[in-house]
Amino acid sequence: MKKKIALFLTGALFCGAECLAQKALKDIPLKDAFAKDFNVGVAVAQSIISRNETESIKLICEQFNAVSPESVLKPEYIHPTPDRWNFQPGDAYCKFAADHGLKALGHTLMWHNQTPDFFWLNADGSVKSQEQIKANLVEYIEKTVTHFAGKVYAWDVVNEVVSEEGGYRNDKGWEKYYKDLDELVCLAFSTAQRCDPNAELYYNEYNMWRQSKVDGVVHIVKMLKEKGIRIDGVGIQAHWGLNYPSVKDIETTIDRLYDLGVKVMITELDIDMLPFSKEGQMTGKAMYDPALQREEFMRYLNPYAQGVPEEVEQQIADRYEEIMRTIYNKRDKISRVTFWGLHDGVSWKNDYPIPNRTNYPLLFDRKLQKKKAYYQVVNIPSKKK
Ligand code: 9MR
């Protein structure tokens, strides 16, 4: 009998402690939780602004103090054909940010994706001359940066030109068609600087936990500085997974970049928890093979189409906490953390690297509700560890 009472009391005490711990998780907006540490941003999809999605807008204003344009400031929107320039969606994004007091980033000027082929190729498919390719880049940056001067506070000037091994990639776009990437990168930064001397200028890259890739970015920063061309910061994209990268690699990358004397930012954070994304960012056309869409594969590749079980939700929350704590511990070296999308329903991760899946990579769910991960993240500063 005594034993039973003792067991009951231990159980009650344990449950009490756990309930208290749950209660202790305060609901503090992200921008307030990290107000002393860094800005907190979100990538905004065009539809949120063009359709005036009021619930999403309310959540953005409540939680964030900075925005990135998910697509509208990319070349395929601004300069879709040789004779067409379209600044309207970008202007709407800037107005949205100004109306709500959000810092508006420009993203991105020189990138091999979401850039029309005519930048490099003639109508018959032949490659343009080196002089013409260079002139196209300069004209694009001049017109775009001049137009948005004073409306965006900074630009991701160059995006993703470094290969996994640390040299320049050569598979697509500028990197494929122009022979001297050092020259082109310098030209991109110097042109942006000339057209908006007040804008901060950044280089932005993915898989930055891989140190060979960081070597390539270090080369770019040093080269620009040696030539007297301004670079203000480097963005670590952070499209990461449940079991990669390691905390140690994240720390090493932040330290290496900070030591170059530039701002360091986490620019596109999301955490992919579906199969085939766990060991690293999987890329390649094979992942889009329609065969992978067959039911027998989808059962394995898309296991949480109807929702995530509690233990998986907890796994995501714990991983988010681990990553954000790592970043928080380096807060003296970090100026901004931006999430790549507002909620799970609008994340690009539902369609990449395999289309039509149900992914859970962000802090808000499809109904815009705060997830467990959100609570664990906003409580990091007040929790000793
Ligand atoms: O989130 C963007 C998605 O909607 C686009 O389809 C995709 C095209 O490549 O680009 C996504 O954003 C990318 C960002 O601009 C640069 N880093 C990688 C991001 C994910 O692809």
mmCIF file of N, CA, C and O in Angstrom, residues 329-373:
data_model
loop_
_atom_site.group_PDB
_atom_site.id
_atom_site.type_symbol
_atom_site.label_atom_id
_atom_site.label_comp_id
_atom_site.label_asym_id
_atom_site.label_seq_id
_atom_site.Cartn_x
_atom_site.Cartn_y
_atom_site.Cartn_z
ATOM 1 N N ASN A 329 23.819 31.018 -30.033
ATOM 2 C CA ASN A 329 25.113 31.053 -29.333
ATOM 3 C C ASN A 329 26.159 31.856 -30.098
ATOM 4 O O ASN A 329 27.137 32.317 -29.527
ATOM 5 N N LYS A 330 25.942 32.011 -31.385
ATOM 6 C CA LYS A 330 26.861 32.811 -32.230
ATOM 7 C C LYS A 330 26.249 34.179 -32.533
ATOM 8 O O LYS A 330 26.589 34.817 -33.527
ATOM 9 N N ARG A 331 25.298 34.612 -31.724
ATOM 10 C CA ARG A 331 24.519 35.814 -32.054
ATOM 11 C C ARG A 331 25.356 37.074 -32.253
ATOM 12 O O ARG A 331 24.958 37.963 -32.988
ATOM 13 N N ASP A 332 26.525 37.129 -31.611
ATOM 14 C CA ASP A 332 27.382 38.310 -31.790
ATOM 15 C C ASP A 332 27.898 38.406 -33.230
ATOM 16 O O ASP A 332 28.372 39.451 -33.655
ATOM 17 N N LYS A 333 27.816 37.297 -33.944
ATOM 18 C CA LYS A 333 28.355 37.273 -35.313
ATOM 19 C C LYS A 333 27.251 37.237 -36.365
ATOM 20 O O LYS A 333 27.527 37.171 -37.558
ATOM 21 N N ILE A 334 25.994 37.242 -35.939
ATOM 22 C CA ILE A 334 24.879 37.055 -36.885
ATOM 23 C C ILE A 334 24.001 38.303 -36.893
ATOM 24 O O ILE A 334 23.587 38.786 -35.838
ATOM 25 N N SER A 335 23.689 38.825 -38.084
ATOM 26 C CA SER A 335 22.875 40.048 -38.108
ATOM 27 C C SER A 335 21.412 39.798 -38.490
ATOM 28 O O SER A 335 20.560 40.665 -38.262
ATOM 29 N N ARG A 336 21.117 38.656 -39.122
ATOM 30 C CA ARG A 336 19.718 38.397 -39.498
ATOM 31 C C ARG A 336 19.510 36.888 -39.650
ATOM 32 O O ARG A 336 20.407 36.189 -40.134
ATOM 33 N N VAL A 337 18.322 36.425 -39.276
ATOM 34 C CA VAL A 337 17.914 35.043 -39.563
ATOM 35 C C VAL A 337 16.587 35.118 -40.304
ATOM 36 O O VAL A 337 15.603 35.650 -39.777
ATOM 37 N N THR A 338 16.557 34.634 -41.541
ATOM 38 C CA THR A 338 15.331 34.684 -42.352
ATOM 39 C C THR A 338 14.840 33.272 -42.649
ATOM 40 O O THR A 338 15.624 32.403 -43.041
ATOM 41 N N PHE A 339 13.550 33.053 -42.451
ATOM 42 C CA PHE A 339 12.927 31.758 -42.759
ATOM 43 C C PHE A 339 12.434 31.802 -44.205
ATOM 44 O O PHE A 339 11.869 32.816 -44.645
ATOM 45 N N TRP A 340 12.606 30.648 -44.921
ATOM 46 C CA TRP A 340 12.265 30.685 -46.354
ATOM 47 C C TRP A 340 10.804 30.270 -46.577
ATOM 48 O O TRP A 340 10.490 29.184 -47.027
ATOM 49 N N GLY A 341 9.925 31.198 -46.236
ATOM 50 C CA GLY A 341 8.489 30.945 -46.395
ATOM 51 C C GLY A 341 7.779 31.172 -45.071
ATOM 52 O O GLY A 341 8.374 31.029 -43.994
ATOM 53 N N LEU A 342 6.497 31.538 -45.160
ATOM 54 C CA LEU A 342 5.753 31.858 -43.940
ATOM 55 C C LEU A 342 5.240 30.615 -43.221
ATOM 56 O O LEU A 342 5.342 30.504 -42.010
ATOM 57 N N HIS A 343 4.647 29.688 -43.980
ATOM 58 C CA HIS A 343 4.092 28.495 -43.328
ATOM 59 C C HIS A 343 4.263 27.265 -44.222
ATOM 60 O O HIS A 343 4.547 27.391 -45.422
ATOM 61 N N ASP A 344 4.079 26.091 -43.612
ATOM 62 C CA ASP A 344 4.345 24.833 -44.317
ATOM 63 C C ASP A 344 3.635 24.734 -45.670
ATOM 64 O O ASP A 344 4.157 24.170 -46.624
ATOM 65 N N GLY A 345 2.442 25.305 -45.756
ATOM 66 C CA GLY A 345 1.643 25.176 -46.980
ATOM 67 C C GLY A 345 2.233 25.896 -48.184
ATOM 68 O O GLY A 345 1.937 25.536 -49.328
ATOM 69 N N VAL A 346 3.071 26.924 -47.951
ATOM 70 C CA VAL A 346 3.599 27.681 -49.091
ATOM 71 C C VAL A 346 5.093 27.405 -49.322
ATOM 72 O O VAL A 346 5.720 28.056 -50.149
ATOM 73 N N SER A 347 5.643 26.412 -48.617
ATOM 74 C CA SER A 347 7.080 26.167 -48.756
ATOM 75 C C SER A 347 7.418 25.501 -50.087
ATOM 76 O O SER A 347 6.742 24.561 -50.517
ATOM 77 N N TRP A 348 8.527 25.937 -50.702
ATOM 78 C CA TRP A 348 9.023 25.303 -51.933
ATOM 79 C C TRP A 348 9.379 23.846 -51.681
ATOM 80 O O TRP A 348 9.442 23.042 -52.590
ATOM 81 N N LYS A 349 9.569 23.495 -50.411
ATOM 82 C CA LYS A 349 9.974 22.142 -50.044
ATOM 83 C C LYS A 349 8.873 21.095 -50.273
ATOM 84 O O LYS A 349 9.132 19.900 -50.217
ATOM 85 N N ASN A 350 7.639 21.545 -50.522
ATOM 86 C CA ASN A 350 6.583 20.588 -50.877
ATOM 87 C C ASN A 350 6.788 20.043 -52.302
ATOM 88 O O ASN A 350 6.194 19.042 -52.668
ATOM 89 N N ASP A 351 7.622 20.737 -53.081
ATOM 90 C CA ASP A 351 7.823 20.335 -54.474
ATOM 91 C C ASP A 351 9.280 20.104 -54.842
ATOM 92 O O ASP A 351 9.613 19.993 -56.013
ATOM 93 N N TYR A 352 10.135 20.060 -53.845
ATOM 94 C CA TYR A 352 11.555 19.890 -54.143
ATOM 95 C C TYR A 352 12.233 19.091 -53.045
ATOM 96 O O TYR A 352 11.989 19.372 -51.878
ATOM 97 N N PRO A 353 13.051 18.097 -53.352
ATOM 98 C CA PRO A 353 13.485 17.704 -54.695
ATOM 99 C C PRO A 353 12.481 16.823 -55.444
ATOM 100 O O PRO A 353 12.721 16.492 -56.601
ATOM 101 N N ILE A 354 11.394 16.428 -54.810
ATOM 102 C CA ILE A 354 10.372 15.594 -55.452
ATOM 103 C C ILE A 354 9.059 16.372 -55.416
ATOM 104 O O ILE A 354 8.704 16.916 -54.363
ATOM 105 N N PRO A 355 8.340 16.461 -56.544
ATOM 106 C CA PRO A 355 7.109 17.269 -56.542
ATOM 107 C C PRO A 355 5.948 16.618 -55.797
ATOM 108 O O PRO A 355 5.937 15.402 -55.576
ATOM 109 N N ASN A 356 5.000 17.426 -55.406
ATOM 110 C CA ASN A 356 3.717 16.967 -54.837
ATOM 111 C C ASN A 356 3.830 16.206 -53.528
ATOM 112 O O ASN A 356 3.182 15.173 -53.349
ATOM 113 N N ARG A 357 4.656 16.669 -52.622
ATOM 114 C CA ARG A 357 4.695 16.011 -51.311
ATOM 115 C C ARG A 357 4.171 16.975 -50.243
ATOM 116 O O ARG A 357 3.906 18.148 -50.496
ATOM 117 N N THR A 358 3.974 16.446 -49.051
ATOM 118 C CA THR A 358 3.503 17.269 -47.935
ATOM 119 C C THR A 358 4.652 17.366 -46.933
ATOM 120 O O THR A 358 4.979 16.385 -46.271
ATOM 121 N N ASN A 359 5.253 18.527 -46.871
ATOM 122 C CA ASN A 359 6.440 18.712 -46.036
ATOM 123 C C ASN A 359 6.098 19.650 -44.868
ATOM 124 O O ASN A 359 5.077 20.340 -44.900
ATOM 125 N N TYR A 360 6.977 19.688 -43.880
ATOM 126 C CA TYR A 360 6.687 20.455 -42.650
ATOM 127 C C TYR A 360 7.916 21.252 -42.222
ATOM 128 O O TYR A 360 8.386 21.137 -41.100
ATOM 129 N N PRO A 361 8.445 22.106 -43.114
ATOM 130 C CA PRO A 361 9.782 22.678 -42.853
ATOM 131 C C PRO A 361 9.827 23.998 -42.085
ATOM 132 O O PRO A 361 10.912 24.501 -41.817
ATOM 133 N N LEU A 362 8.681 24.561 -41.711
ATOM 134 C CA LEU A 362 8.702 25.918 -41.132
ATOM 135 C C LEU A 362 8.113 25.950 -39.718
ATOM 136 O O LEU A 362 7.756 24.910 -39.175
ATOM 137 N N LEU A 363 7.994 27.140 -39.145
ATOM 138 C CA LEU A 363 7.537 27.250 -37.746
ATOM 139 C C LEU A 363 6.020 27.384 -37.611
ATOM 140 O O LEU A 363 5.483 27.271 -36.510
ATOM 141 N N PHE A 364 5.336 27.654 -38.749
ATOM 142 C CA PHE A 364 3.865 27.786 -38.716
ATOM 143 C C PHE A 364 3.246 26.720 -39.624
ATOM 144 O O PHE A 364 3.784 26.436 -40.696
ATOM 145 N N ASP A 365 2.118 26.155 -39.192
ATOM 146 C CA ASP A 365 1.516 25.070 -39.981
ATOM 147 C C ASP A 365 0.607 25.621 -41.088
ATOM 148 O O ASP A 365 0.499 26.838 -41.279
ATOM 149 N N ARG A 366 -0.053 24.712 -41.792
ATOM 150 C CA ARG A 366 -0.855 25.117 -42.950
ATOM 151 C C ARG A 366 -2.046 25.992 -42.572
ATOM 152 O O ARG A 366 -2.622 26.660 -43.417
ATOM 153 N N LYS A 367 -2.433 25.953 -41.300
ATOM 154 C CA LYS A 367 -3.522 26.831 -40.857
ATOM 155 C C LYS A 367 -2.961 28.082 -40.187
ATOM 156 O O LYS A 367 -3.675 28.773 -39.445
ATOM 157 N N LEU A 368 -1.673 28.312 -40.378
ATOM 158 C CA LEU A 368 -0.970 29.476 -39.823
ATOM 159 C C LEU A 368 -0.856 29.427 -38.303
ATOM 160 O O LEU A 368 -0.655 30.449 -37.647
ATOM 161 N N GLN A 369 -1.014 28.214 -37.767
ATOM 162 C CA GLN A 369 -0.886 28.075 -36.317
ATOM 163 C C GLN A 369 0.578 27.835 -35.930
ATOM 164 O O GLN A 369 1.345 27.261 -36.704
ATOM 165 N N LYS A 370 0.915 28.264 -34.713
ATOM 166 C CA LYS A 370 2.283 28.080 -34.225
ATOM 167 C C LYS A 370 2.527 26.606 -33.916
ATOM 168 O O LYS A 370 1.718 25.971 -33.238
ATOM 169 N N LYS A 371 3.647 26.092 -34.414
ATOM 170 C CA LYS A 371 3.978 24.699 -34.174
ATOM 171 C C LYS A 371 4.822 24.571 -32.905
ATOM 172 O O LYS A 371 5.337 25.553 -32.385
ATOM 173 N N LYS A 372 4.980 23.332 -32.464
ATOM 174 C CA LYS A 372 5.839 23.057 -31.314
ATOM 175 C C LYS A 372 7.226 23.682 -31.529
ATOM 176 O O LYS A 372 7.825 24.248 -30.612
ATOM 177 N N ALA A 373 7.718 23.572 -32.752
ATOM 178 C CA ALA A 373 9.037 24.122 -33.072
ATOM 179 C C ALA A 373 9.091 25.620 -32.764
ATOM 180 O O ALA A 373 10.087 26.136 -32.264
#
